[in-house]
Amino acid sequence: MARQSTMCSALKPCLFILVCFLIVSPTAFTAQETICPFQHIYQFGDSISDTGNIILKGGLASVSPSSRLPYGMTSFHRPTVDFAVAGGTALDTSFFQARNIPVPISNTPLSAQMQWFKDHLKSVCHSPSDCAPRLQRSLIMLGEIGGNDYNHVFFNEKSIQEVRNYVPHVVSAIIKGVREVVRLGAAHVVVPGNFPIGCIPIYLTSFANPDPEAYDQMGRLREVNEFARYHNYYLRRALHSLRQKLKRDNPNVVVVYADYYGALESVLARAPFLGFDRGSLLKSCCGIGGIYNYDGRRMCGTPGVPVCREPVKYIYWDGIHMTQKKKAYRHMSEFLINDMLSNMQCVW
């Protein structure tokens, strides 16, 4: 049975699906008056866009600190539906097991999410041909996904070079997902890239380096940010190749890359002008300990871990995810809006 979040759970306040703002907000249209009257939005991915599936799955993951307040304190307050699951990977769990890389038993990879999607389509369509009009007027958000694949390797103390060796596999799994939804009839697909992970408190804390040269002028880890750019380069190159093939075989299909790296970089660069606290740009709002206000042993949601008084002034919520609307994700969506909509080709 397809897993679908039918309410905004207490998973966390930063579960702001960027595309919802991009497509349905009446303030979303700036100079580009592109209109995308999508009837449905289908979301795959991980905790960036999970609105409660990890809780619906049950088990230990469903009672983690992120399943209770303060997560969800500023969430949508209205129904949402998606297939993303916190911790989800682009690659199947078996890929990591074969390489002796521990992965949580709760992992729901892209292939499993895709099966839920197919099951869902069977429940709302009488036949594959019956689903074609629905999918042609739907937006598919294929991610962000892939970040957890790298997290499992990085946090098992593997070298940057070894993690780079996994990039072709991760990108291949993402491209396979794009091909699958296109085969099912999707005509508009957005594929996000990775964030600049060297800016995020969990990485800044876990990979602290005594060498000042390991950081850029803004205090961000150079090497892991370079790795994120490498993943994004590889993904964009693969998407370009896929578009060339689709242009011949299925010219009505539009596949758009979403530059999450550039979007977060833009927010960080303009942070003081956007109302963020200048002294807390790389700190968690909900967290405790260290210069980045993050401790992996005492996560946000754990008893005794405080929440900042004004989340609106923080870019990072819990050391892993960003803050929600009117905050970091809102400003990221504003960065993405013109590029995504102008390339969507969706007026009908």
mmCIF file of C-alpha atoms in Angstrom:
data_model
loop_
_atom_site.group_PDB
_atom_site.id
_atom_site.type_symbol
_atom_site.label_atom_id
_atom_site.label_comp_id
_atom_site.label_asym_id
_atom_site.label_seq_id
_atom_site.Cartn_x
_atom_site.Cartn_y
_atom_site.Cartn_z
ATOM 1 C CA MET A 1 0.000 0.000 0.000
ATOM 2 C CA ALA A 2 1.341 3.436 -0.907
ATOM 3 C CA ARG A 3 2.572 5.473 2.015
ATOM 4 C CA GLN A 4 1.204 8.999 1.954
ATOM 5 C CA SER A 5 1.381 11.611 4.685
ATOM 6 C CA THR A 6 -2.177 12.832 5.157
ATOM 7 C CA MET A 7 -1.413 15.480 7.745
ATOM 8 C CA CYS A 8 1.425 17.779 8.672
ATOM 9 C CA SER A 9 3.016 15.772 11.433
ATOM 10 C CA ALA A 10 5.284 16.947 14.215
ATOM 11 C CA LEU A 11 8.277 15.770 12.223
ATOM 12 C CA LYS A 12 9.896 19.207 12.084
ATOM 13 C CA PRO A 13 9.210 22.833 11.224
ATOM 14 C CA CYS A 14 11.533 22.883 8.221
ATOM 15 C CA LEU A 15 9.484 20.456 6.147
ATOM 16 C CA PHE A 16 8.631 23.251 3.767
ATOM 17 C CA ILE A 17 8.365 21.675 0.350
ATOM 18 C CA LEU A 18 9.915 24.407 -1.749
ATOM 19 C CA VAL A 19 7.876 23.655 -4.814
ATOM 20 C CA CYS A 20 4.571 24.257 -3.019
ATOM 21 C CA PHE A 21 5.591 27.858 -2.542
ATOM 22 C CA LEU A 22 6.936 28.080 -6.066
ATOM 23 C CA ILE A 23 3.761 26.845 -7.684
ATOM 24 C CA VAL A 24 0.828 27.887 -5.533
ATOM 25 C CA SER A 25 1.882 31.053 -3.710
ATOM 26 C CA PRO A 26 0.255 34.124 -5.264
ATOM 27 C CA THR A 27 3.446 36.053 -4.451
ATOM 28 C CA ALA A 28 5.646 33.551 -6.267
ATOM 29 C CA PHE A 29 5.492 35.241 -9.641
ATOM 30 C CA THR A 30 8.000 38.014 -10.060
ATOM 31 C CA ALA A 31 9.250 39.212 -13.424
ATOM 32 C CA GLN A 32 8.661 35.795 -14.913
ATOM 33 C CA GLU A 33 4.885 35.461 -15.262
ATOM 34 C CA THR A 34 5.078 31.736 -15.920
ATOM 35 C CA ILE A 35 1.972 29.905 -14.792
ATOM 36 C CA CYS A 36 2.122 26.246 -13.842
ATOM 37 C CA PRO A 37 -1.421 25.016 -13.153
ATOM 38 C CA PHE A 38 -0.382 21.605 -11.855
ATOM 39 C CA GLN A 39 -3.218 19.525 -10.511
ATOM 40 C CA HIS A 40 -0.974 17.258 -8.444
ATOM 41 C CA ILE A 41 2.491 17.417 -6.886
ATOM 42 C CA TYR A 42 4.323 14.175 -6.118
ATOM 43 C CA GLN A 43 7.357 14.359 -3.864
ATOM 44 C CA PHE A 44 10.145 11.802 -3.373
ATOM 45 C CA GLY A 45 13.135 12.230 -1.114
ATOM 46 C CA ASP A 46 14.338 12.291 2.471
ATOM 47 C CA SER A 47 13.825 14.361 5.627
ATOM 48 C CA ILE A 48 13.962 17.630 3.679
ATOM 49 C CA SER A 49 10.448 16.849 2.425
ATOM 50 C CA ASP A 50 9.082 14.052 4.645
ATOM 51 C CA THR A 51 5.796 15.270 6.154
ATOM 52 C CA GLY A 52 5.311 12.255 8.421
ATOM 53 C CA ASN A 53 6.032 9.017 6.553
ATOM 54 C CA ILE A 54 8.816 8.056 8.957
ATOM 55 C CA ILE A 55 6.244 8.198 11.744
ATOM 56 C CA LEU A 56 3.641 6.264 9.758
ATOM 57 C CA LYS A 57 6.186 3.514 9.142
ATOM 58 C CA GLY A 58 6.407 2.788 12.853
ATOM 59 C CA GLY A 59 9.358 1.159 14.577
ATOM 60 C CA LEU A 60 12.169 2.917 16.440
ATOM 61 C CA ALA A 61 12.496 5.710 13.887
ATOM 62 C CA SER A 62 8.904 6.759 14.520
ATOM 63 C CA VAL A 63 9.665 7.598 18.167
ATOM 64 C CA SER A 64 12.881 9.531 17.543
ATOM 65 C CA PRO A 65 13.249 13.076 18.935
ATOM 66 C CA SER A 66 12.035 14.448 15.586
ATOM 67 C CA SER A 67 8.615 12.842 16.118
ATOM 68 C CA ARG A 68 7.681 15.302 18.860
ATOM 69 C CA LEU A 69 7.784 18.988 19.640
ATOM 70 C CA PRO A 70 9.495 21.349 19.005
ATOM 71 C CA TYR A 71 9.440 19.713 15.547
ATOM 72 C CA GLY A 72 6.304 20.825 13.751
ATOM 73 C CA MET A 73 5.737 23.973 15.781
ATOM 74 C CA THR A 74 5.424 26.096 12.611
ATOM 75 C CA SER A 75 4.298 23.481 10.083
ATOM 76 C CA PHE A 76 1.667 23.728 7.347
ATOM 77 C CA HIS A 77 -1.418 23.091 9.521
ATOM 78 C CA ARG A 78 -3.186 21.618 6.521
ATOM 79 C CA PRO A 79 -3.079 18.252 4.683
ATOM 80 C CA THR A 80 -0.075 17.328 2.534
ATOM 81 C CA VAL A 81 0.767 14.203 0.526
ATOM 82 C CA ASP A 82 4.174 12.795 -0.434
ATOM 83 C CA PHE A 83 6.351 9.689 -0.624
ATOM 84 C CA ALA A 84 9.549 11.053 0.933
ATOM 85 C CA VAL A 85 10.892 9.388 4.074
ATOM 86 C CA ALA A 86 13.429 10.802 6.519
ATOM 87 C CA GLY A 87 16.755 9.039 6.096
ATOM 88 C CA GLY A 88 15.865 7.769 2.627
ATOM 89 C CA THR A 89 18.680 6.991 0.190
ATOM 90 C CA ALA A 90 18.924 7.023 -3.594
ATOM 91 C CA LEU A 91 20.642 3.626 -3.511
ATOM 92 C CA ASP A 92 19.084 0.438 -2.168
ATOM 93 C CA THR A 93 20.134 -0.742 1.276
ATOM 94 C CA SER A 94 21.746 -3.814 -0.299
ATOM 95 C CA PHE A 95 24.317 -1.551 -1.988
ATOM 96 C CA PHE A 96 25.627 -0.425 1.393
ATOM 97 C CA GLN A 97 25.394 -3.855 2.983
ATOM 98 C CA ALA A 98 27.577 -5.303 0.231
ATOM 99 C CA ARG A 99 30.233 -2.730 1.162
ATOM 100 C CA ASN A 100 29.916 -3.151 4.946
ATOM 101 C CA ILE A 101 28.510 0.335 5.393
ATOM 102 C CA PRO A 102 25.897 0.434 8.196
ATOM 103 C CA VAL A 103 22.491 1.780 7.176
ATOM 104 C CA PRO A 104 19.496 2.114 9.533
ATOM 105 C CA ILE A 105 16.950 -0.672 9.234
ATOM 106 C CA SER A 106 14.330 2.045 8.764
ATOM 107 C CA ASN A 107 15.858 3.119 5.436
ATOM 108 C CA THR A 108 13.291 3.607 2.681
ATOM 109 C CA PRO A 109 15.271 4.007 -0.550
ATOM 110 C CA LEU A 110 14.058 5.660 -3.724
ATOM 111 C CA SER A 111 13.083 2.308 -5.240
ATOM 112 C CA ALA A 112 10.676 1.641 -2.338
ATOM 113 C CA GLN A 113 9.215 5.130 -2.589
ATOM 114 C CA MET A 114 8.741 4.545 -6.303
ATOM 115 C CA GLN A 115 6.806 1.359 -5.582
ATOM 116 C CA TRP A 116 4.522 3.260 -3.198
ATOM 117 C CA PHE A 117 3.970 5.770 -6.001
ATOM 118 C CA LYS A 118 3.022 3.036 -8.441
ATOM 119 C CA ASP A 119 0.657 1.506 -5.890
ATOM 120 C CA HIS A 120 -0.908 4.913 -5.387
ATOM 121 C CA LEU A 121 -1.452 5.339 -9.120
ATOM 122 C CA LYS A 122 -3.183 1.971 -9.246
ATOM 123 C CA SER A 123 -5.528 3.137 -6.508
ATOM 124 C CA VAL A 124 -6.558 6.331 -8.344
ATOM 125 C CA CYS A 125 -6.486 5.194 -11.985
ATOM 126 C CA HIS A 126 -8.360 2.389 -13.680
ATOM 127 C CA SER A 127 -5.492 1.725 -16.083
ATOM 128 C CA PRO A 128 -2.056 3.103 -17.038
ATOM 129 C CA SER A 129 -3.631 5.032 -19.915
ATOM 130 C CA ASP A 130 -6.162 6.492 -17.473
ATOM 131 C CA CYS A 131 -3.262 7.897 -15.419
ATOM 132 C CA ALA A 132 -1.570 9.572 -18.384
ATOM 133 C CA PRO A 133 -3.571 12.852 -18.270
ATOM 134 C CA ARG A 134 -3.082 13.039 -14.495
ATOM 135 C CA LEU A 135 0.695 12.665 -14.746
ATOM 136 C CA GLN A 136 0.974 15.088 -17.649
ATOM 137 C CA ARG A 137 -0.528 17.788 -15.423
ATOM 138 C CA SER A 138 1.488 16.796 -12.375
ATOM 139 C CA LEU A 139 4.800 17.998 -11.036
ATOM 140 C CA ILE A 140 7.283 15.367 -9.888
ATOM 141 C CA MET A 141 9.844 16.463 -7.296
ATOM 142 C CA LEU A 142 12.526 13.770 -7.418
ATOM 143 C CA GLY A 143 14.388 14.705 -4.285
ATOM 144 C CA GLU A 144 16.403 16.172 -2.814
ATOM 145 C CA ILE A 145 17.809 12.660 -2.426
ATOM 146 C CA GLY A 146 21.340 11.299 -2.304
ATOM 147 C CA GLY A 147 22.543 13.285 0.679
ATOM 148 C CA ASN A 148 21.976 10.406 3.083
ATOM 149 C CA ASP A 149 23.880 8.034 0.794
ATOM 150 C CA TYR A 150 26.946 10.191 1.338
ATOM 151 C CA ASN A 151 26.204 10.735 5.035
ATOM 152 C CA HIS A 152 26.370 6.990 5.670
ATOM 153 C CA VAL A 153 29.810 6.865 4.083
ATOM 154 C CA PHE A 154 31.184 10.121 5.529
ATOM 155 C CA PHE A 155 30.084 9.319 9.061
ATOM 156 C CA ASN A 156 31.682 5.898 8.872
ATOM 157 C CA GLU A 157 35.029 7.665 8.571
ATOM 158 C CA LYS A 158 35.618 7.055 4.891
ATOM 159 C CA SER A 159 37.908 9.372 2.941
ATOM 160 C CA ILE A 160 36.658 12.017 0.529
ATOM 161 C CA GLN A 161 38.133 10.029 -2.342
ATOM 162 C CA GLU A 162 36.230 6.907 -1.332
ATOM 163 C CA VAL A 163 32.989 8.875 -1.066
ATOM 164 C CA ARG A 164 33.628 10.342 -4.534
ATOM 165 C CA ASN A 165 33.678 6.789 -5.869
ATOM 166 C CA TYR A 166 30.025 6.439 -4.884
ATOM 167 C CA VAL A 167 28.862 9.495 -6.842
ATOM 168 C CA PRO A 168 28.295 7.666 -10.172
ATOM 169 C CA HIS A 169 26.185 5.055 -8.366
ATOM 170 C CA VAL A 170 24.068 7.649 -6.560
ATOM 171 C CA VAL A 171 23.526 9.727 -9.687
ATOM 172 C CA SER A 172 22.669 6.615 -11.690
ATOM 173 C CA ALA A 173 19.964 5.730 -9.140
ATOM 174 C CA ILE A 174 18.509 9.250 -9.391
ATOM 175 C CA ILE A 175 18.506 9.153 -13.192
ATOM 176 C CA LYS A 176 16.835 5.745 -13.057
ATOM 177 C CA GLY A 177 14.110 7.317 -10.932
ATOM 178 C CA VAL A 178 13.605 10.098 -13.486
ATOM 179 C CA ARG A 179 13.353 7.569 -16.289
ATOM 180 C CA GLU A 180 10.808 5.574 -14.298
ATOM 181 C CA VAL A 181 8.411 8.459 -13.673
ATOM 182 C CA VAL A 182 8.744 9.539 -17.315
ATOM 183 C CA ARG A 183 7.941 5.998 -18.414
ATOM 184 C CA LEU A 184 4.824 6.160 -16.258
ATOM 185 C CA GLY A 185 3.749 9.334 -18.057
ATOM 186 C CA ALA A 186 5.237 12.267 -16.126
ATOM 187 C CA ALA A 187 6.007 15.321 -18.250
ATOM 188 C CA HIS A 188 7.476 17.740 -15.677
ATOM 189 C CA VAL A 189 10.223 16.569 -13.344
ATOM 190 C CA VAL A 190 12.404 18.618 -10.992
ATOM 191 C CA VAL A 191 15.679 17.078 -9.809
ATOM 192 C CA PRO A 192 17.407 19.004 -6.988
ATOM 193 C CA GLY A 193 21.133 18.953 -6.390
ATOM 194 C CA ASN A 194 22.936 18.649 -3.060
ATOM 195 C CA PHE A 195 23.365 21.450 -0.529
ATOM 196 C CA PRO A 196 26.748 22.995 0.368
ATOM 197 C CA ILE A 197 27.150 20.532 3.225
ATOM 198 C CA GLY A 198 30.316 22.220 4.467
ATOM 199 C CA CYS A 199 28.070 25.026 5.734
ATOM 200 C CA ILE A 200 25.833 22.803 7.871
ATOM 201 C CA PRO A 201 26.379 22.475 11.649
ATOM 202 C CA ILE A 202 26.440 18.655 11.699
ATOM 203 C CA TYR A 203 29.366 18.637 9.249
ATOM 204 C CA LEU A 204 31.092 21.640 10.799
ATOM 205 C CA THR A 205 30.954 19.893 14.173
ATOM 206 C CA SER A 206 31.798 16.365 13.035
ATOM 207 C CA PHE A 207 34.679 17.355 10.746
ATOM 208 C CA ALA A 208 36.185 20.234 12.709
ATOM 209 C CA ASN A 209 39.724 20.850 11.511
ATOM 210 C CA PRO A 210 42.554 22.673 13.378
ATOM 211 C CA ASP A 211 43.954 23.892 10.054
ATOM 212 C CA PRO A 212 42.504 27.356 9.225
ATOM 213 C CA GLU A 213 43.036 26.608 5.539
ATOM 214 C CA ALA A 214 40.352 23.918 5.788
ATOM 215 C CA TYR A 215 37.780 26.735 5.961
ATOM 216 C CA ASP A 216 36.832 29.495 3.550
ATOM 217 C CA GLN A 217 36.482 33.150 4.516
ATOM 218 C CA MET A 218 32.983 32.523 5.872
ATOM 219 C CA GLY A 219 34.083 29.620 8.077
ATOM 220 C CA ARG A 220 32.726 26.834 5.856
ATOM 221 C CA LEU A 221 34.542 23.553 5.216
ATOM 222 C CA ARG A 222 36.151 23.739 1.797
ATOM 223 C CA GLU A 223 36.667 20.035 1.076
ATOM 224 C CA VAL A 224 33.154 18.765 1.724
ATOM 225 C CA ASN A 225 31.651 21.722 -0.132
ATOM 226 C CA GLU A 226 33.864 20.843 -3.079
ATOM 227 C CA PHE A 227 32.531 17.306 -2.834
ATOM 228 C CA ALA A 228 28.932 18.572 -2.969
ATOM 229 C CA ARG A 229 29.808 20.584 -6.081
ATOM 230 C CA TYR A 230 31.303 17.452 -7.619
ATOM 231 C CA HIS A 231 28.061 15.532 -7.028
ATOM 232 C CA ASN A 232 26.059 18.388 -8.532
ATOM 233 C CA TYR A 233 28.344 18.579 -11.562
ATOM 234 C CA TYR A 234 28.014 14.855 -12.144
ATOM 235 C CA LEU A 235 24.230 15.039 -11.725
ATOM 236 C CA ARG A 236 23.837 17.984 -14.092
ATOM 237 C CA ARG A 237 25.955 16.253 -16.704
ATOM 238 C CA ALA A 238 23.811 13.110 -16.416
ATOM 239 C CA LEU A 239 20.618 15.175 -16.669
ATOM 240 C CA HIS A 240 21.945 16.902 -19.789
ATOM 241 C CA SER A 241 22.573 13.523 -21.387
ATOM 242 C CA LEU A 242 19.098 12.355 -20.398
ATOM 243 C CA ARG A 243 17.486 15.472 -21.873
ATOM 244 C CA GLN A 244 19.236 14.861 -25.187
ATOM 245 C CA LYS A 245 17.745 11.393 -25.346
ATOM 246 C CA LEU A 246 14.309 12.594 -24.261
ATOM 247 C CA LYS A 247 14.425 15.302 -26.912
ATOM 248 C CA ARG A 248 14.514 12.533 -29.519
ATOM 249 C CA ASP A 249 12.176 10.039 -27.869
ATOM 250 C CA ASN A 250 9.778 12.171 -25.825
ATOM 251 C CA PRO A 251 10.149 15.881 -26.645
ATOM 252 C CA ASN A 252 7.251 16.971 -24.427
ATOM 253 C CA VAL A 253 9.044 15.932 -21.244
ATOM 254 C CA VAL A 254 10.759 18.689 -19.255
ATOM 255 C CA VAL A 255 13.415 17.808 -16.676
ATOM 256 C CA VAL A 256 14.635 20.752 -14.598
ATOM 257 C CA TYR A 257 17.650 20.877 -12.296
ATOM 258 C CA ALA A 258 17.062 22.743 -9.015
ATOM 259 C CA ASP A 259 20.205 24.437 -7.728
ATOM 260 C CA TYR A 260 19.834 23.903 -3.973
ATOM 261 C CA TYR A 261 23.554 24.557 -3.544
ATOM 262 C CA GLY A 262 23.325 27.990 -5.127
ATOM 263 C CA ALA A 263 20.099 28.765 -3.286
ATOM 264 C CA LEU A 264 21.589 28.171 0.168
ATOM 265 C CA GLU A 265 24.815 29.940 -0.784
ATOM 266 C CA SER A 266 22.739 32.948 -1.819
ATOM 267 C CA VAL A 267 20.903 33.000 1.515
ATOM 268 C CA LEU A 268 24.165 32.763 3.452
ATOM 269 C CA ALA A 269 25.730 35.563 1.420
ATOM 270 C CA ARG A 270 22.741 37.875 1.963
ATOM 271 C CA ALA A 271 21.873 36.661 5.462
ATOM 272 C CA PRO A 272 22.258 39.948 7.420
ATOM 273 C CA PHE A 273 20.136 41.777 4.837
ATOM 274 C CA LEU A 274 17.470 39.062 5.047
ATOM 275 C CA GLY A 275 17.084 39.488 8.784
ATOM 276 C CA PHE A 276 19.230 36.597 10.030
ATOM 277 C CA ASP A 277 21.396 37.085 13.099
ATOM 278 C CA ARG A 278 24.931 37.812 11.903
ATOM 279 C CA GLY A 279 26.514 35.946 14.836
ATOM 280 C CA SER A 280 24.454 32.778 14.353
ATOM 281 C CA LEU A 281 24.733 32.101 10.618
ATOM 282 C CA LEU A 282 26.301 28.667 11.100
ATOM 283 C CA LYS A 283 24.554 27.776 14.373
ATOM 284 C CA SER A 284 21.486 25.652 15.094
ATOM 285 C CA CYS A 285 18.380 27.241 16.529
ATOM 286 C CA CYS A 286 17.368 24.020 18.297
ATOM 287 C CA GLY A 287 20.481 22.456 19.795
ATOM 288 C CA ILE A 288 23.098 22.546 22.487
ATOM 289 C CA GLY A 289 26.874 22.611 22.835
ATOM 290 C CA GLY A 290 29.902 23.711 20.843
ATOM 291 C CA ILE A 291 30.396 26.734 18.652
ATOM 292 C CA TYR A 292 27.702 25.544 16.217
ATOM 293 C CA ASN A 293 25.111 24.771 18.914
ATOM 294 C CA TYR A 294 24.960 21.129 17.793
ATOM 295 C CA ASP A 295 25.656 17.844 19.588
ATOM 296 C CA GLY A 296 24.865 14.564 17.819
ATOM 297 C CA ARG A 297 24.392 12.857 21.195
ATOM 298 C CA ARG A 298 21.792 15.407 22.298
ATOM 299 C CA MET A 299 19.677 16.164 19.259
ATOM 300 C CA CYS A 300 16.882 18.682 18.951
ATOM 301 C CA GLY A 301 13.758 17.197 20.528
ATOM 302 C CA THR A 302 15.716 15.486 23.306
ATOM 303 C CA PRO A 303 14.666 16.575 26.820
ATOM 304 C CA GLY A 304 16.705 19.514 27.993
ATOM 305 C CA VAL A 305 17.776 20.685 24.527
ATOM 306 C CA PRO A 306 16.647 24.316 24.141
ATOM 307 C CA VAL A 307 15.146 26.152 21.194
ATOM 308 C CA CYS A 308 16.263 29.651 20.282
ATOM 309 C CA ARG A 309 13.822 32.444 21.094
ATOM 310 C CA GLU A 310 13.561 33.688 17.494
ATOM 311 C CA PRO A 311 13.851 30.894 14.902
ATOM 312 C CA VAL A 312 13.142 33.463 12.202
ATOM 313 C CA LYS A 313 16.673 34.843 12.765
ATOM 314 C CA TYR A 314 18.365 31.472 12.220
ATOM 315 C CA ILE A 315 19.186 29.701 8.958
ATOM 316 C CA TYR A 316 19.588 26.269 10.577
ATOM 317 C CA TRP A 317 16.912 24.634 12.651
ATOM 318 C CA ASP A 318 18.457 21.505 14.218
ATOM 319 C CA GLY A 319 21.959 21.384 12.805
ATOM 320 C CA ILE A 320 20.885 19.312 9.816
ATOM 321 C CA HIS A 321 17.873 21.057 8.313
ATOM 322 C CA MET A 322 17.035 24.679 7.603
ATOM 323 C CA THR A 323 14.279 26.789 9.101
ATOM 324 C CA GLN A 324 10.927 27.035 7.369
ATOM 325 C CA LYS A 325 8.664 29.665 5.818
ATOM 326 C CA LYS A 326 9.602 33.332 6.201
ATOM 327 C CA LYS A 327 13.032 31.875 7.006
ATOM 328 C CA ALA A 328 15.795 29.985 5.176
ATOM 329 C CA TYR A 329 13.661 27.746 2.959
ATOM 330 C CA ARG A 330 11.451 30.686 2.007
ATOM 331 C CA HIS A 331 14.434 32.703 0.799
ATOM 332 C CA MET A 332 15.880 29.661 -0.973
ATOM 333 C CA SER A 333 12.613 29.261 -2.862
ATOM 334 C CA GLU A 334 12.790 32.877 -3.967
ATOM 335 C CA PHE A 335 16.245 32.194 -5.405
ATOM 336 C CA LEU A 336 14.996 29.113 -7.258
ATOM 337 C CA ILE A 337 11.710 30.480 -8.530
ATOM 338 C CA ASN A 338 12.703 32.275 -11.740
ATOM 339 C CA ASP A 339 15.060 29.592 -12.951
ATOM 340 C CA MET A 340 12.691 26.697 -12.267
ATOM 341 C CA LEU A 341 9.518 28.259 -13.598
ATOM 342 C CA SER A 342 11.119 29.819 -16.659
ATOM 343 C CA ASN A 343 12.432 26.403 -17.656
ATOM 344 C CA MET A 344 9.281 24.475 -16.803
ATOM 345 C CA GLN A 345 7.405 25.158 -20.091
ATOM 346 C CA CYS A 346 4.122 24.438 -18.400
ATOM 347 C CA VAL A 347 1.535 26.960 -19.618
ATOM 348 C CA TRP A 348 -1.490 25.090 -21.008
#
